[in-house]
mmCIF file of C-alpha atoms and ligand atoms in Angstrom:
data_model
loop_
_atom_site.group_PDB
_atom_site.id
_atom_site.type_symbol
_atom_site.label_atom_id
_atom_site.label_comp_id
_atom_site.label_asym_id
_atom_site.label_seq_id
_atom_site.Cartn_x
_atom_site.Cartn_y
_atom_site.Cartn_z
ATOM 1 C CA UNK A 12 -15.135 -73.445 10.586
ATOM 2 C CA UNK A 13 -12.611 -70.537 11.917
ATOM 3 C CA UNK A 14 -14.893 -70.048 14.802
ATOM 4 C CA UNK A 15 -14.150 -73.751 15.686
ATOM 5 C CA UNK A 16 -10.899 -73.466 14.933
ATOM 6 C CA UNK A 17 -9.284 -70.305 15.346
ATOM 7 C CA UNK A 18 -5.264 -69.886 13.835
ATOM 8 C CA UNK A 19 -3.106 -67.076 13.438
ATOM 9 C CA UNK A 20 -4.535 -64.874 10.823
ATOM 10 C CA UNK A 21 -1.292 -63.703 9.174
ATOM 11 C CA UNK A 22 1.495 -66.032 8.799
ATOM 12 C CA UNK A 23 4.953 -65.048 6.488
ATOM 13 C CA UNK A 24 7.632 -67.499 5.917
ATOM 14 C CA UNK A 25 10.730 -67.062 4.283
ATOM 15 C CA UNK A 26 11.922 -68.877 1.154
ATOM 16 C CA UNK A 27 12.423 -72.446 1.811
ATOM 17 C CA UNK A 28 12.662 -71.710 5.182
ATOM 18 C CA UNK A 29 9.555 -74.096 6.171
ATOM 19 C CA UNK A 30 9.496 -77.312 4.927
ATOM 20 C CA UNK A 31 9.314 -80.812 5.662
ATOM 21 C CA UNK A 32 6.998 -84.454 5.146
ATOM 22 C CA UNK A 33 4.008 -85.793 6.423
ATOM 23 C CA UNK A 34 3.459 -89.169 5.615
ATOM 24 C CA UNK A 35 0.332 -91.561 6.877
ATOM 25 C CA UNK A 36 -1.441 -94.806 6.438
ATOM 26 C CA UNK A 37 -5.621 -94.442 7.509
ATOM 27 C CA UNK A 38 -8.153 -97.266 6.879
ATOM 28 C CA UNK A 39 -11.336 -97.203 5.442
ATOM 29 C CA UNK A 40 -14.533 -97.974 7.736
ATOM 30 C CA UNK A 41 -18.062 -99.688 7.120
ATOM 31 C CA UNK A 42 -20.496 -98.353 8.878
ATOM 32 C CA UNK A 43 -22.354 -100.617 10.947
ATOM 33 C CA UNK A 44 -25.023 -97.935 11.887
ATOM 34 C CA UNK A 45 -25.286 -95.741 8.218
ATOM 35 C CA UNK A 46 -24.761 -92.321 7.845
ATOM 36 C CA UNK A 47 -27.471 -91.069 5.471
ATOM 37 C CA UNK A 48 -28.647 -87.425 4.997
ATOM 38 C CA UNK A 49 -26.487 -84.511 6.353
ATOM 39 C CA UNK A 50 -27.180 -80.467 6.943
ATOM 40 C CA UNK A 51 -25.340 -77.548 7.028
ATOM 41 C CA UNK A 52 -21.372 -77.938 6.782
ATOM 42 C CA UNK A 53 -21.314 -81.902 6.556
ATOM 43 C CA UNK A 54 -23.355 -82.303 9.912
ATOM 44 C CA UNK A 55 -25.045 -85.506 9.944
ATOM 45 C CA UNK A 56 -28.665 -86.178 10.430
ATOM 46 C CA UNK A 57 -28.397 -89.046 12.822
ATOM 47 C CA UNK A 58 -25.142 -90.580 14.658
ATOM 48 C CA UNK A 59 -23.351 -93.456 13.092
ATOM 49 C CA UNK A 60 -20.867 -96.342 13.914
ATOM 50 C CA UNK A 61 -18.992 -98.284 12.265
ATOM 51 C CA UNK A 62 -15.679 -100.395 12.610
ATOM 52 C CA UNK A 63 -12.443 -99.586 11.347
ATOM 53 C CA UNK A 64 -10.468 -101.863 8.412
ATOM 54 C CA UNK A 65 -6.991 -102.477 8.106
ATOM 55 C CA UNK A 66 -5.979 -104.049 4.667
ATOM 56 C CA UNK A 67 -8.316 -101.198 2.982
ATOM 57 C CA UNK A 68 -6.627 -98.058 3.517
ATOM 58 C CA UNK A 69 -5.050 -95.214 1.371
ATOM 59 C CA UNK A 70 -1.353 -93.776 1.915
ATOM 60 C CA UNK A 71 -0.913 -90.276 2.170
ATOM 61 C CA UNK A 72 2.149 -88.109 2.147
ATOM 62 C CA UNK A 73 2.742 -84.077 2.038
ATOM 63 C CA UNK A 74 5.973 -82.363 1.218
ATOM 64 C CA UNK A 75 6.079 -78.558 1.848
ATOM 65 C CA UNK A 76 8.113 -75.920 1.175
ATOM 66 C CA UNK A 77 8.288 -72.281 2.181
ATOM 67 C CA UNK A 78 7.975 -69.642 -0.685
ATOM 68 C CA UNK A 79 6.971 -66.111 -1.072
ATOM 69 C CA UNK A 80 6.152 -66.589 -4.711
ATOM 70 C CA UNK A 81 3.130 -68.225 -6.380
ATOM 71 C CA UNK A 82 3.260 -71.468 -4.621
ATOM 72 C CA UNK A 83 3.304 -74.646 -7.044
ATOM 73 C CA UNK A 84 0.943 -77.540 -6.583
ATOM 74 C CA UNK A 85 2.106 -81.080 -7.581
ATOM 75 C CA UNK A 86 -0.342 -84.228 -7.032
ATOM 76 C CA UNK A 87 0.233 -88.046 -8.021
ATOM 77 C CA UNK A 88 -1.977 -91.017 -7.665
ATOM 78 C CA UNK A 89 -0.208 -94.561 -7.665
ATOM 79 C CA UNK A 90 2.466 -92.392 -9.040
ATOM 80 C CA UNK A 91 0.626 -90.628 -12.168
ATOM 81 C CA UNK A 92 -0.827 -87.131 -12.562
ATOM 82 C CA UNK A 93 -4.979 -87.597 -12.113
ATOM 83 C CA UNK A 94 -6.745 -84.465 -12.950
ATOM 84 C CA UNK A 95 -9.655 -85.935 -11.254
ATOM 85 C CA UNK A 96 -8.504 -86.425 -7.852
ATOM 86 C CA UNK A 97 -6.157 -83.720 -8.136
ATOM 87 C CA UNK A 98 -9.242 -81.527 -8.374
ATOM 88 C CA UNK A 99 -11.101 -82.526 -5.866
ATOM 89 C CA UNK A 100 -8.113 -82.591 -3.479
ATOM 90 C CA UNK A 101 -7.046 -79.185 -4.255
ATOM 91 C CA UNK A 102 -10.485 -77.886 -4.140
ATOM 92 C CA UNK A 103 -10.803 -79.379 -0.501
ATOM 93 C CA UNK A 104 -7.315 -78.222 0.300
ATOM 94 C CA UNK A 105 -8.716 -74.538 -0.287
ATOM 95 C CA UNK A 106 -11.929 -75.036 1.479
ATOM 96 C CA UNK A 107 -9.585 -75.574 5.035
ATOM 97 C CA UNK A 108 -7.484 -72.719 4.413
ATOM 98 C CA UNK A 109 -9.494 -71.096 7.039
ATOM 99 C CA UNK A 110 -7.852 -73.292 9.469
ATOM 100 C CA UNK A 111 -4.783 -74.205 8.386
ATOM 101 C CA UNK A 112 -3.841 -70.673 7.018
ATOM 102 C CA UNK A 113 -0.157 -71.685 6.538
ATOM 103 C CA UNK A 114 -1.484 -73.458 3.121
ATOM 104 C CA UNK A 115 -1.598 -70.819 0.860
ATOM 105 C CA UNK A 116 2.729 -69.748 1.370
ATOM 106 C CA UNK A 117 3.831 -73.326 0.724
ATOM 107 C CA UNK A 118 4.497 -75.300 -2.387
ATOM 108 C CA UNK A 119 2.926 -78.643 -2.033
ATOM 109 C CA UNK A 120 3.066 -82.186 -3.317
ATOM 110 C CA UNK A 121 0.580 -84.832 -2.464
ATOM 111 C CA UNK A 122 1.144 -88.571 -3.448
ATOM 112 C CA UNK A 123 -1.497 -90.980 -2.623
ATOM 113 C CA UNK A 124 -2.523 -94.573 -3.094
ATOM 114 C CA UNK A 125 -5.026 -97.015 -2.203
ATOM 115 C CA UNK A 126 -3.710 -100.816 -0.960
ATOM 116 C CA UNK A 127 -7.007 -101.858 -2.643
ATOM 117 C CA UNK A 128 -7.811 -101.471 -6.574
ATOM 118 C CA UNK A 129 -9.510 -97.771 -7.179
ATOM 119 C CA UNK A 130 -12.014 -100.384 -9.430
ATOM 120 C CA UNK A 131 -13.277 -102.341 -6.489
ATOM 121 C CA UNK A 132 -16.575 -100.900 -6.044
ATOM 122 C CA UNK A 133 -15.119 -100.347 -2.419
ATOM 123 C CA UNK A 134 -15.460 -96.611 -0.919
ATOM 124 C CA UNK A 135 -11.944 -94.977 -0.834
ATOM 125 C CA UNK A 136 -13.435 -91.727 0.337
ATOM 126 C CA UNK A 137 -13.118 -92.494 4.152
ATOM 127 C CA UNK A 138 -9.646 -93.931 3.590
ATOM 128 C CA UNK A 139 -8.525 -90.848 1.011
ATOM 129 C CA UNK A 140 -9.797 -88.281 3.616
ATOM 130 C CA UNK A 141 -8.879 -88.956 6.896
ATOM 131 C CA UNK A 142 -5.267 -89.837 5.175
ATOM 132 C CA UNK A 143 -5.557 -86.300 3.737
ATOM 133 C CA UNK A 144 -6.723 -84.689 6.966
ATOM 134 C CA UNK A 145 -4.274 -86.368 9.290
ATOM 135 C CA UNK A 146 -1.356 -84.749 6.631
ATOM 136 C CA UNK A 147 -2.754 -81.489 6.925
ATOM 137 C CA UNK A 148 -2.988 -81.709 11.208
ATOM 138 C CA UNK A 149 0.494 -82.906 10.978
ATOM 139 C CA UNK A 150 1.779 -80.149 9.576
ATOM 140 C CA UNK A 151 0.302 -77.447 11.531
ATOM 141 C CA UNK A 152 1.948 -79.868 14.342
ATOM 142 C CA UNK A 153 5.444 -79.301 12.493
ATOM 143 C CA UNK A 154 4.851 -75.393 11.781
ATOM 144 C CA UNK A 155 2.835 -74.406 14.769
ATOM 145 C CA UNK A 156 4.232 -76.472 16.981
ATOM 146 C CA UNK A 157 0.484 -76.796 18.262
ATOM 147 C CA UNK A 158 -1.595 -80.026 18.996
ATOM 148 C CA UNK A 159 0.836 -82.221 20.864
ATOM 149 C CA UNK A 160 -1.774 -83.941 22.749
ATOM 150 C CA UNK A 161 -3.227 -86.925 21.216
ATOM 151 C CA UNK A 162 -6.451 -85.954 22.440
ATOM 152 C CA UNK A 163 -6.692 -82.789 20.517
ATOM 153 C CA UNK A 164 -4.573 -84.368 17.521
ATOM 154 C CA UNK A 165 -7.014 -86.957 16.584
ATOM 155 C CA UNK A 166 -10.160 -84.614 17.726
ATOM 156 C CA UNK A 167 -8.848 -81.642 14.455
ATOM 157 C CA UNK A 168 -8.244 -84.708 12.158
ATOM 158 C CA UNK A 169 -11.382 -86.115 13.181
ATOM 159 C CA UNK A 170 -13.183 -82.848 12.082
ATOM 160 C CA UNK A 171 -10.978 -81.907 8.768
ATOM 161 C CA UNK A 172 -11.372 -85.325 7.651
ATOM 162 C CA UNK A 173 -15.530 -85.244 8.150
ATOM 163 C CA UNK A 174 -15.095 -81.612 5.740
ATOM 164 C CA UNK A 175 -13.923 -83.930 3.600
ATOM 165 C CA UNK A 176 -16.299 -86.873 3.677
ATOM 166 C CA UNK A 177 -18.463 -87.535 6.371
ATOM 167 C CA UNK A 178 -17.976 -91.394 7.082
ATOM 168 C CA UNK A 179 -13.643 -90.360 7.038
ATOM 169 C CA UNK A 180 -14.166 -88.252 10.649
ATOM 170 C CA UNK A 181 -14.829 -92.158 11.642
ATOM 171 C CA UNK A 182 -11.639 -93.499 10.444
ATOM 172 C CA UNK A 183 -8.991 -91.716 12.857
ATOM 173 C CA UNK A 184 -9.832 -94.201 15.390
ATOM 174 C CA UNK A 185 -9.028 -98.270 15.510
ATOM 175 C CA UNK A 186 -12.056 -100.581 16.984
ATOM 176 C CA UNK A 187 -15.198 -98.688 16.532
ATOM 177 C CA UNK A 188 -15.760 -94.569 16.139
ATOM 178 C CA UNK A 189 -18.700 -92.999 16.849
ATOM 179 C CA UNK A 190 -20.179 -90.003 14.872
ATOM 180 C CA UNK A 191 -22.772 -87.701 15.315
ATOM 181 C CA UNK A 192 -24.911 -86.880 19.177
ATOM 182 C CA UNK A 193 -25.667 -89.447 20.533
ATOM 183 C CA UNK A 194 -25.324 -88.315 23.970
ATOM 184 C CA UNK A 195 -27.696 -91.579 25.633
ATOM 185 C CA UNK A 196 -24.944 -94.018 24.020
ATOM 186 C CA UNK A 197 -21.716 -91.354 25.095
ATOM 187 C CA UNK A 198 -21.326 -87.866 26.547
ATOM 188 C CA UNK A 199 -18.671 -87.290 24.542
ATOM 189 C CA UNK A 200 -20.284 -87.703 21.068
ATOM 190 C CA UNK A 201 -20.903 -84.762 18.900
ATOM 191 C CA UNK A 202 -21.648 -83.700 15.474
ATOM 192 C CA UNK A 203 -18.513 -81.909 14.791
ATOM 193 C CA UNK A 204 -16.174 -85.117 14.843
ATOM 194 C CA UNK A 205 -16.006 -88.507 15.901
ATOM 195 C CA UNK A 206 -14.903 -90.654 18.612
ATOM 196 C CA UNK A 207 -13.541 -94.054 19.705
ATOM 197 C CA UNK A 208 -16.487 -95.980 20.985
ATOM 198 C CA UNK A 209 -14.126 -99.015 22.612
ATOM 199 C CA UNK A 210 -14.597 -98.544 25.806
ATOM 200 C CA UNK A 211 -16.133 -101.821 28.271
ATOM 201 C CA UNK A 212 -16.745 -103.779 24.238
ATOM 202 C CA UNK A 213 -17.295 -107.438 24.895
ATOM 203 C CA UNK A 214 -14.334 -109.490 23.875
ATOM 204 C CA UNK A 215 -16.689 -111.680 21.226
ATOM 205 C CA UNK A 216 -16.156 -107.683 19.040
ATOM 206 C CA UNK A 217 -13.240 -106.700 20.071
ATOM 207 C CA UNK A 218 -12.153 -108.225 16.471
ATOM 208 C CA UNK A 219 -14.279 -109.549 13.538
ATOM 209 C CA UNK A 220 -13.060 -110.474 10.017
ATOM 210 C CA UNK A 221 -14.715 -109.204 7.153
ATOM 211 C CA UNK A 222 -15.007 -110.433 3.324
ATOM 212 C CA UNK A 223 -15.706 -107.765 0.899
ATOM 213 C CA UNK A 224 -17.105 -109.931 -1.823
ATOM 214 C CA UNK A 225 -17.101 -107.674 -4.608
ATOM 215 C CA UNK A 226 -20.588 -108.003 -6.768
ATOM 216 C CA UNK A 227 -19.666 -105.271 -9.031
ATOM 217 C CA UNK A 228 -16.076 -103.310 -9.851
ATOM 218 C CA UNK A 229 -18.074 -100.503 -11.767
ATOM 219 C CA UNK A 230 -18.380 -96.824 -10.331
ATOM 220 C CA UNK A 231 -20.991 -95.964 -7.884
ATOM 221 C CA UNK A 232 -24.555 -95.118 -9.954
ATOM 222 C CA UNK A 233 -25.087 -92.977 -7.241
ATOM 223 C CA UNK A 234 -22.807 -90.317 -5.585
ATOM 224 C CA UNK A 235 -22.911 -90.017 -1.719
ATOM 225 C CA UNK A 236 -23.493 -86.425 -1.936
ATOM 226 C CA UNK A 237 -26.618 -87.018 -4.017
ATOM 227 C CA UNK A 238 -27.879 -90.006 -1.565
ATOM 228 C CA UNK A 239 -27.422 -87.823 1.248
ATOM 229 C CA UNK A 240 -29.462 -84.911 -0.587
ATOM 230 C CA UNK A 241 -32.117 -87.197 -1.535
ATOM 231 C CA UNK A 242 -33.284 -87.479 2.095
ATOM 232 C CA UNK A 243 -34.041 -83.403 2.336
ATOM 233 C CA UNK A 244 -37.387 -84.265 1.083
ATOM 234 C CA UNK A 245 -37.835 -87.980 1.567
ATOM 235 C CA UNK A 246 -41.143 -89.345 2.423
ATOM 236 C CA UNK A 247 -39.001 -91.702 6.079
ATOM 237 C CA UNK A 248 -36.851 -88.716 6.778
ATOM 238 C CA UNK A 249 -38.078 -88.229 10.160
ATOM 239 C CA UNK A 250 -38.725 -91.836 10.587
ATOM 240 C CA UNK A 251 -35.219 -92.706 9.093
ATOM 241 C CA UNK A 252 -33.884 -90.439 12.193
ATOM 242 C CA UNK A 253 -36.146 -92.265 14.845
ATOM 243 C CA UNK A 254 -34.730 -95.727 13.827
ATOM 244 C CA UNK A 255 -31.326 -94.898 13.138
ATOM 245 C CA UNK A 256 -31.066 -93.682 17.123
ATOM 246 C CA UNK A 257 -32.770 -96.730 18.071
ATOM 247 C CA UNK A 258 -30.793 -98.534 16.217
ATOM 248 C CA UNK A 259 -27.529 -97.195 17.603
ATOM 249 C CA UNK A 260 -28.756 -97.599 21.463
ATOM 250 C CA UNK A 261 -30.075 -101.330 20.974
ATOM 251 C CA UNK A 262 -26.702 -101.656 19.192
ATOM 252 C CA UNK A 263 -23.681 -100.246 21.195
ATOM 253 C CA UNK A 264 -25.343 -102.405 23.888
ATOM 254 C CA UNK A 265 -25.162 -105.439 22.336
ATOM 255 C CA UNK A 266 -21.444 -104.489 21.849
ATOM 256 C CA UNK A 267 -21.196 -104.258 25.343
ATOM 257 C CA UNK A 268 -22.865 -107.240 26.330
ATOM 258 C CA UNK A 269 -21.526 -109.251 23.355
ATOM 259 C CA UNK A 270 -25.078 -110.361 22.153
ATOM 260 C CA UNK A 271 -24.420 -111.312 18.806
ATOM 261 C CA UNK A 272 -28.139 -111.628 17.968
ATOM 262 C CA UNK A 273 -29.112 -108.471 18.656
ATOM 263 C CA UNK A 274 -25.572 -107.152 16.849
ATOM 264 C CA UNK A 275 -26.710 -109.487 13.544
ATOM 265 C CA UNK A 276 -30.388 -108.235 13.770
ATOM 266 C CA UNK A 277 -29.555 -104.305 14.002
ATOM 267 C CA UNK A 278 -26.392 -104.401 11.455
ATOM 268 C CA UNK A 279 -28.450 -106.302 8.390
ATOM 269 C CA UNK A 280 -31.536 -103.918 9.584
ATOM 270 C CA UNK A 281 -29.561 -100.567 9.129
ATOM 271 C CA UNK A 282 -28.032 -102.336 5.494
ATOM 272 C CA UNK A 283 -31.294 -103.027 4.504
ATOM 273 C CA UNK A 284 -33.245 -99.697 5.385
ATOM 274 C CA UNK A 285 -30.255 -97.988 3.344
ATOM 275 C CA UNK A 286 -30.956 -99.460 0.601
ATOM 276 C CA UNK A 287 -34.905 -99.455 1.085
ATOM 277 C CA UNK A 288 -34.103 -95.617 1.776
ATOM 278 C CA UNK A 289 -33.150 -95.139 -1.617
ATOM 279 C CA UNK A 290 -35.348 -97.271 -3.576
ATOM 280 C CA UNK A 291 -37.752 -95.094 -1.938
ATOM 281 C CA UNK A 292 -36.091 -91.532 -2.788
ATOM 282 C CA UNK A 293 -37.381 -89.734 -5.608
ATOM 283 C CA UNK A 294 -36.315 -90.229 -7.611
ATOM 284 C CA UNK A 295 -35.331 -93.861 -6.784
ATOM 285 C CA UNK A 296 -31.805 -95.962 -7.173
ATOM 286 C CA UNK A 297 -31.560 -99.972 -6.967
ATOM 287 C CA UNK A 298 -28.161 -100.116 -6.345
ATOM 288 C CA UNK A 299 -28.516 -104.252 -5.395
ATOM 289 C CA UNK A 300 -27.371 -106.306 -7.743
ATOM 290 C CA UNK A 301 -28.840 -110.017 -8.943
ATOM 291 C CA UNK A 302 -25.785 -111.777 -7.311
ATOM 292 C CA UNK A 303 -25.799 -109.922 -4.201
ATOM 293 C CA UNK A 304 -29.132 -110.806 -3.165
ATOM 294 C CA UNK A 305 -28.237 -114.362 -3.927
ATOM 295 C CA UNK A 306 -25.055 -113.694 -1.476
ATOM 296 C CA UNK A 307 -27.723 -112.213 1.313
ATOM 297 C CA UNK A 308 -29.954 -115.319 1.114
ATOM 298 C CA UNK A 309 -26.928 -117.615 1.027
ATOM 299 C CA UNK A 310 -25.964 -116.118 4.117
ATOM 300 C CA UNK A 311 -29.148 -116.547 5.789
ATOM 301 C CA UNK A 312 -29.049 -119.992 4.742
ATOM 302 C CA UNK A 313 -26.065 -120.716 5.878
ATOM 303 C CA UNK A 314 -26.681 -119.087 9.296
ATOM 304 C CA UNK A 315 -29.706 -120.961 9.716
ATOM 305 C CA UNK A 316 -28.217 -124.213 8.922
ATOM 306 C CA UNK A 317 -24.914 -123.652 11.169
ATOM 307 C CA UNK A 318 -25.819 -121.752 13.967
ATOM 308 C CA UNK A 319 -22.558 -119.883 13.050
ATOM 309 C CA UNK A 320 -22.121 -115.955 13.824
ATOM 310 C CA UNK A 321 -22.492 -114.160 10.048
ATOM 311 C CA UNK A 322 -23.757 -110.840 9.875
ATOM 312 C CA UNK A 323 -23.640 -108.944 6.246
ATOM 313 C CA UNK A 324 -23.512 -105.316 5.664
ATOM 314 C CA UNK A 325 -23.574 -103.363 2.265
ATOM 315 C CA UNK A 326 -22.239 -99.871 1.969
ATOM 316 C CA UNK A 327 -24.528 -97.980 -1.331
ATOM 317 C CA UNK A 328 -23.127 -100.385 -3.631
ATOM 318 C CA UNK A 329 -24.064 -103.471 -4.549
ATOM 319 C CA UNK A 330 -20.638 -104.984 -2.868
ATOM 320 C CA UNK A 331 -21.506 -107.105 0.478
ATOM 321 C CA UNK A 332 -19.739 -107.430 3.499
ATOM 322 C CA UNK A 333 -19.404 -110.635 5.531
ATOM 323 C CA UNK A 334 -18.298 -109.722 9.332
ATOM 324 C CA UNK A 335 -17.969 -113.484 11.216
ATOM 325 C CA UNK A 336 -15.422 -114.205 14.294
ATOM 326 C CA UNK A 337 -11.713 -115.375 13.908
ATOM 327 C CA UNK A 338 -13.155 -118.609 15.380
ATOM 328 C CA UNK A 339 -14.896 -119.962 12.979
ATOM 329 C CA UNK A 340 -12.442 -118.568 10.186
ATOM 330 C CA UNK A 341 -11.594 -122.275 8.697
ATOM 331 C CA UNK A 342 -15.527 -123.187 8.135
ATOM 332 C CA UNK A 343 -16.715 -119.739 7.292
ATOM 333 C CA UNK A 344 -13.936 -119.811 4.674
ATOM 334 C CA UNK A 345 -14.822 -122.719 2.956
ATOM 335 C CA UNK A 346 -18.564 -121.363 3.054
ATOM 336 C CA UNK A 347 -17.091 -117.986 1.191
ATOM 337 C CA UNK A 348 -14.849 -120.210 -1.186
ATOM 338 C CA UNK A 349 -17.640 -122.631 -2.218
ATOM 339 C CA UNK A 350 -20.628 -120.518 -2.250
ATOM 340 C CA UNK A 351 -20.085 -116.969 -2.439
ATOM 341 C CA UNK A 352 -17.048 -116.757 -4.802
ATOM 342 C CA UNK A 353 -18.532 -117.843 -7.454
ATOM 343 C CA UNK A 354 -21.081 -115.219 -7.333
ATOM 344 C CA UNK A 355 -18.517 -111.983 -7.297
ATOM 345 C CA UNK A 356 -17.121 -110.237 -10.336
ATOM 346 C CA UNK A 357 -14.308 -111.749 -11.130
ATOM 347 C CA UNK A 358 -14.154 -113.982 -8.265
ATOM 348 C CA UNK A 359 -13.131 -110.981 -6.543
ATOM 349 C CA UNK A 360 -12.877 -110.843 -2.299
ATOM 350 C CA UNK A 361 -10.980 -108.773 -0.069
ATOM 351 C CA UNK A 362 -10.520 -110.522 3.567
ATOM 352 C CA UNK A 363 -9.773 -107.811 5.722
ATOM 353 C CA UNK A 364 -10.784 -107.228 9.591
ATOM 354 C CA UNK A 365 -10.715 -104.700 12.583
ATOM 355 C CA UNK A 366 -8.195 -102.540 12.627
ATOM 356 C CA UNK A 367 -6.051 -100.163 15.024
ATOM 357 C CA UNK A 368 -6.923 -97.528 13.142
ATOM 358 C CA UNK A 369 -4.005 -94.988 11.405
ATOM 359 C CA UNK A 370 -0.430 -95.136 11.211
ATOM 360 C CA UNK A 371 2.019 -91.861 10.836
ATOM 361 C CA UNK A 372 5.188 -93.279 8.082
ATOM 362 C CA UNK A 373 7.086 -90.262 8.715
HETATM 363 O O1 LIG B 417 -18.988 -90.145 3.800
HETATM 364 P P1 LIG B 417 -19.921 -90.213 2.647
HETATM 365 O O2 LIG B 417 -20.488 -88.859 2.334
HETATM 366 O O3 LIG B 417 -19.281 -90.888 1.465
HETATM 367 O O4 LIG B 417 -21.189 -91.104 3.071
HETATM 368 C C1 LIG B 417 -21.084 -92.440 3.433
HETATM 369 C C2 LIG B 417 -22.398 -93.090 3.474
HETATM 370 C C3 LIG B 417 -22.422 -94.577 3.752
HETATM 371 O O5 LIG B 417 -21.189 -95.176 3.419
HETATM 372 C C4 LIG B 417 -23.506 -95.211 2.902
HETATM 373 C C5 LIG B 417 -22.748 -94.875 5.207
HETATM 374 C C6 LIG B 417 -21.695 -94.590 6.228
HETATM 375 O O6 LIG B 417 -22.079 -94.247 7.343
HETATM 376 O O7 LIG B 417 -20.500 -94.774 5.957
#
């Protein structure tokens, strides 16, 4: 990490003499091409891409204050103490110090919250830490007066946040990002951090809407750490890496040439092999739930019957995602209304889109 990103080694500041807020808004993402299986520090084992949200996103903010005592550490959630999160925010906060050396001579308070319900079944880690990692490259902004090109701004959240959780390093960026070496889909794409992948899109993708219809509220079964793990030793691994790039190629050219058959075929391909992935693992998770293969054939049904553009996605969850066009929002509405909400916990649907990607509060 330091040899990455090098900072000043020693750093002394005088009581209170540093300080300041960083505040931020950052979407989640769904991956359109799925991250699954990683090496060394967070690496991934094949490139990814996905499209950014708007309504699902997580607000961050940092306040920080000089001290040359033992500095204090303060963190709410929705506005309550949550040992949980606290701990695994802290322990992240640590793991940068490396980089961000000024950490460990400031008091800090962290308040965060999610604009969608922590029970949704929906992924908050992407959201969480690219919020979190944008904070953190703010204030070495403030105190180091470094990274005042938006370039390199975006590039050092890009990489904090994937520290944090891979699919996050994808988040910094509105449209589409792009993860991982891919360097026959752009030069520019590396392991390390993402990119914007918006460049020459077609117009039909330049925005999509997408339900969440929520199958299941319940925590995941299966953690993404332990997914990703699973595919060390698993049986596709090198045939999971083969398709994934194939995938991705036969993909960000269908962006480009707005072929939305190609874009439906690849996107419910890559949903499907994640799942088949780990039913496959050993040992094995069936994270799809009753109702949300009745949502999947529904879809195909209705696609079938309509000629309408509906493509689903599922992140490891049983929760599916219904991307369609702003076009046909009135019909594909009353499709989701009559068919599919009855099906989801609760009746439960978040109708959220593409999104510009992050916005700084303060
Ligand atoms: O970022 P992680 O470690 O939570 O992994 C995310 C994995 C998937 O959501 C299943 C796929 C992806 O690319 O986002």
């Amino acid at each position: 990490m330091k040899d990455h990103y090098p900072n000043p080694g020693f750093l002394s500041f005088e009581e209170g003499k540093v300080n300041g807020k960083v505040h931020w808004k950052s979407p989640s993402n769904i991956a359109l091409v799925k991250y699954w299986g990683k090496y060394g520090m967070q690496f991934p084992k094949n490139a990814s891409l996905s499209m950014t949200l708007s309504k699902a996103n997580t607000q961050t903010s940092i306040e920080y204050y000089s001290t040359q005592k033992k500095p204090t550490r303060e963190f709410y959630f929705s506005g309550e103490e949550n040992d949980a999160f606290a701990s695994r925010v802290w322990k992240f906060i640590d793991s940068v110090e490396p980089v961000f050396p000024f950490i460990k001579h400031l008091n800090l308070k962290i308040e965060t919250s999610n604009s969608f319900p922590h029970s949704a079944g929906i992924a908050s880690s992407a959201s969480a830490m690219s919020a979190l990692a944008l904070c953190l490259v703010d204030m070495e902004k403030n105190i180091l007066g470094t990274l005042d090109n938006d370039y390199e701004f975006e590039k050092k959240a890009s990489y904090i946040a994937r520290l944090g959780s891979g699919s996050a390093c994808r988040s910094i960026y509105g449209g589409y990002g792009l993860w991982g070496q891919a360097k026959s889909v752009h030069l520019d794409s590396d392991n390390k951090f993402a990119i914007p992948y918006n460049e020459g899109i077609h117009p039909f993708f330049h925005y999509l809407k997408d339900a969440i219809l929520i199958v299941d509220d319940s925590q995941k079964e299966v953690s993404s750490s332990m997914g990703h793990s699973l595919m060390d030793d698993h049986p596709y691994s090198d045939d999971r890496v083969a398709q994934a790039d194939h995938n991705l190629l036969e993909l960000a050219q269908a962006l480009k040439a707005g072929d939305q058959n190609v874009f439906i075929k690849i996107v419910e391909n890559e949903a499907l092999s994640l799942h088949a992935l780990m039913m496959t693992s050993d040992p094995w998770f069936l994270l799809l739930k009753p109702n949300t293969l009745a949502i999947l054939n529904k879809i195909r049904q209705f696609r079938e019957k309509t000629g309408k553009f509906v493509a689903f996605t599922l992140d490891a969850g049983p929760n599916v995602h219904l991307l369609y066009s702003q076009n046909d929002e009135v019909e594909i509405q009353a499709f989701i209304n009559n068919e599919l909400r009855p099906l989801c916990f609760n009746q439960q649907i978040i109708f959220d889109e593409t999104g510009g990607g992050p916005q700084k509060i303060i």
